[in-house]
Each structure stands twice: as structure tokens, then as C-alpha cells.
Tab-separated table of C-alpha atoms in Angstrom:
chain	number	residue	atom	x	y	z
A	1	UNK	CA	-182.485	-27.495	-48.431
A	2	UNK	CA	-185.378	-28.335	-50.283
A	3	UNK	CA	-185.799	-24.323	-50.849
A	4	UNK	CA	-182.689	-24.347	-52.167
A	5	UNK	CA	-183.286	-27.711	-55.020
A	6	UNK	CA	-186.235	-25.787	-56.057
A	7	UNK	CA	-184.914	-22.294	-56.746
A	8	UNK	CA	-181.579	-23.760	-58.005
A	9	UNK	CA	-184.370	-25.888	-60.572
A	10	UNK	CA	-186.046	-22.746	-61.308
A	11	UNK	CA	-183.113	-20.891	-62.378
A	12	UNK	CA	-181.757	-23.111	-64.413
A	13	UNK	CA	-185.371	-23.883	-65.989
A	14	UNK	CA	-185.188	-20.420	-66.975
A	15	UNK	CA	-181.726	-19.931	-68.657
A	16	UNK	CA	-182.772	-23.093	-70.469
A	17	UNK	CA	-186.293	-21.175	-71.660
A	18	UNK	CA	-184.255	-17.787	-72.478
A	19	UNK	CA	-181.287	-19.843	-74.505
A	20	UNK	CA	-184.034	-21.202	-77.128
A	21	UNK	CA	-183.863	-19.144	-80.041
A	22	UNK	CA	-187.641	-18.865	-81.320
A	23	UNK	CA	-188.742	-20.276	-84.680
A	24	UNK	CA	-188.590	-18.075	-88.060
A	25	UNK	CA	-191.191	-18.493	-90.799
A	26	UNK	CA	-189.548	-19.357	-93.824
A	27	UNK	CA	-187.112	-17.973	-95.484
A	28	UNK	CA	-186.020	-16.327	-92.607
A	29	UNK	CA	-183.565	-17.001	-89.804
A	30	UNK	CA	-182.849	-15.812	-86.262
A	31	UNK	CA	-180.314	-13.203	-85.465
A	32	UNK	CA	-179.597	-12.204	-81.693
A	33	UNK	CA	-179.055	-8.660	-82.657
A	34	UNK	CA	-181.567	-7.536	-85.189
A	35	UNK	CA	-179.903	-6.504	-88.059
A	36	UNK	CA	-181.859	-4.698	-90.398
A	37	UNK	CA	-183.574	-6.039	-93.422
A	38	UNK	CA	-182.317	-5.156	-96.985
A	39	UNK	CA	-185.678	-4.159	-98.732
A	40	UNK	CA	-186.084	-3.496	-102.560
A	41	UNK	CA	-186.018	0.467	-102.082
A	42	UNK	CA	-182.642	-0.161	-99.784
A	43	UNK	CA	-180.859	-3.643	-100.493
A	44	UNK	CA	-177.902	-2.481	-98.864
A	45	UNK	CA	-179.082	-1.302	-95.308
A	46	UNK	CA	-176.741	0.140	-92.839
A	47	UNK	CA	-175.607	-1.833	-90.275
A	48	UNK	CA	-174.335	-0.294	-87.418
A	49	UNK	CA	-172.554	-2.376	-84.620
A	50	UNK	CA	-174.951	-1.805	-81.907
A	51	UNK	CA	-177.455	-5.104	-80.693
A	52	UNK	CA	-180.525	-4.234	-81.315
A	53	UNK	CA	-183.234	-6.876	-79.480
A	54	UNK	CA	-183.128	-10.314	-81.109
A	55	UNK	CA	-185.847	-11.030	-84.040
A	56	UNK	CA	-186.479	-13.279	-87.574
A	57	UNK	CA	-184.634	-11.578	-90.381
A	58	UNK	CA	-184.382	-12.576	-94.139
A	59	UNK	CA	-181.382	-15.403	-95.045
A	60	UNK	CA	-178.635	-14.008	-97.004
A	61	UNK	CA	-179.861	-12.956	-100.450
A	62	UNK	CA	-183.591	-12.282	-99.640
A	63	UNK	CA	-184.980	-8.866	-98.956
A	64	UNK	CA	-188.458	-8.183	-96.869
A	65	UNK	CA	-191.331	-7.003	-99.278
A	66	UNK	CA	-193.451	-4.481	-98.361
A	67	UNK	CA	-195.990	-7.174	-97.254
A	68	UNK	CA	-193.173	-8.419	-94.562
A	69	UNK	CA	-192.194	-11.728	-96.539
A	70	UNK	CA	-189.042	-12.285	-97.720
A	71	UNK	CA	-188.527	-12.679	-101.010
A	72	UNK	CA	-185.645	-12.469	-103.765
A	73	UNK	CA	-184.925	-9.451	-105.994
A	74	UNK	CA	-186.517	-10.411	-108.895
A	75	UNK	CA	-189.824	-9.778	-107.108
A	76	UNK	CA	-189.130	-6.571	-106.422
A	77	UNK	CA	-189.991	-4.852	-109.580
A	78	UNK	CA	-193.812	-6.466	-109.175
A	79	UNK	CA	-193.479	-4.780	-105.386
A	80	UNK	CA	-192.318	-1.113	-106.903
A	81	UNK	CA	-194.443	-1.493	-110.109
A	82	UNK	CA	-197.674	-3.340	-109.158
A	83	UNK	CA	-199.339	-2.758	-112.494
A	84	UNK	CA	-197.452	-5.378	-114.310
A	85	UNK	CA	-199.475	-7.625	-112.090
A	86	UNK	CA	-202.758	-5.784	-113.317
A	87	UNK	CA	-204.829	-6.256	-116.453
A	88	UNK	CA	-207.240	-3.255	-116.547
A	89	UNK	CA	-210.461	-3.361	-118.492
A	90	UNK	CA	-210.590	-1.833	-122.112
A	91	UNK	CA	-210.734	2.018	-121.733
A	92	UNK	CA	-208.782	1.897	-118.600
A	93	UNK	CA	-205.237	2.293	-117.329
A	94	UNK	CA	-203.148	0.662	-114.108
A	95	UNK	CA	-201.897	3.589	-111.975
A	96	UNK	CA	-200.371	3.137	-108.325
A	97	UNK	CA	-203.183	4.216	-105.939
A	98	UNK	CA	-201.319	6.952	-103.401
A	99	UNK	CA	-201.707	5.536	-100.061
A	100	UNK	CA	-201.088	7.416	-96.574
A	101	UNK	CA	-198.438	5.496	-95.191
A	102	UNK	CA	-198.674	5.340	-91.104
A	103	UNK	CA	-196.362	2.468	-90.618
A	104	UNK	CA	-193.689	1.074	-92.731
A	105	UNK	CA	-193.546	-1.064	-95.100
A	106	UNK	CA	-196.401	0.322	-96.676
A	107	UNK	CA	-197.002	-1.740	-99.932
A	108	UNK	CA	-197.926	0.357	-103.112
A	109	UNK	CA	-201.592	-0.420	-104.454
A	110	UNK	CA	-202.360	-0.975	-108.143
A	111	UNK	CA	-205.635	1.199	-109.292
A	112	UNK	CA	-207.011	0.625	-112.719
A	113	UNK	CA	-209.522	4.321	-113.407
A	114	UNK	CA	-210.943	5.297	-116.524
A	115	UNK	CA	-208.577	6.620	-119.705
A	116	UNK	CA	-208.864	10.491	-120.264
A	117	UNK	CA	-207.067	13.024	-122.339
A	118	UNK	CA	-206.089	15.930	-120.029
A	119	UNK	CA	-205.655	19.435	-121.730
């Protein structure tokens, strides 16, 4: 009987545990299914009505940065253009450094190099 307290204790220990949902930094919120994050290259991401496993996405109105916060669209054009962020030294000139992307998001990398004329 006592076997019996114990597992029946355990059990419902455990669909207590898995019920929780787990805590979302800010600006984000938990969804049981996944959806996918609008981003500033896609704000409008397909959602397709398959449940994916649960995670943190952005609240309504945000979209993940390329640095995995959430932030609103205005901050996006710093993200895609991160030379208005840059002041370059006289002589030289903000270009976006190319970078070898292995996992996404892959944020794009200001690079301030020397002014030339090319002929």
C-alpha cells in the first residue's frame, strides 16, 4: 500500500513538474508549439499548423535580431545596415564585413578599411 502512496506521489509530482511552462527572458513569451519567429529579413514567417516542441518566442509585434533578442522593427535597419552605428576614422569608409555564416542568425559585422579609388 505504501508502494502504491509513493508511486501514485511520484506521478503526480511529475505531471505537476511537466505542466510548468519555463520562464522567457524579456520580451518574450512561451508558446507550447514553437511558432516561428518573424525576423527583420522575414517579418511575416510561415506558420504551418504542425507543433513543433515548446520554446520562448517574441510577444506580438517584436521580431528576433540576429543576436537572438527581440526587438521592434525600428531596430532593424541598424541590424541590416550596421554602419549607421559606425563612425569610421577620416580617410575611411563603413562596409559590412562578409562573414561565413554556419548557423543562423548570423548578425552582419560593420568594417571600417581604408578609402581607395578603384580603376
Amino acid at each position: 500500500m505504501l508502494r502504491a502512496i509513493l508511486l501514485l506521489f511520484c506521478l503526480l509530482s511529475l505531471s505537476v513538474a511537466a505542466s510548468v511552462e519555463p520562464a522567457c527572458p524579456e520580451g518574450e513569451v512561451w508558446d507550447p508549439c514553437g511558432r516561428p519567429d518573424p525576423i527583420c529579413d522575414n517579418p511575416f514567417p510561415v506558420h504551418l499548423k504542425i507543433c513543433n516542441p515548446g520554446r520562448c518566442v517574441c510577444n506580438p509585434g517584436l521580431l528576433r535580431s540576429a543576436h537572438g533578442n527581440c526587438i521592434e522593427s525600428r531596430g532593424c535597419q541598424e541590424e541590416n545596415n550596421p554602419c549607421l552605428l559606425v563612425e569610421c576614422a577620416a580617410g575611411r569608409a563603413c562596409v559590412i564585413e562578409p562573414v561565413i555564416c554556419k548557423k543562423a542568425p548570423c548578425p552582419k559585422k560593420p568594417l571600417c578599411i581604408e578609402r581607395k579609388c578603384f580603376a
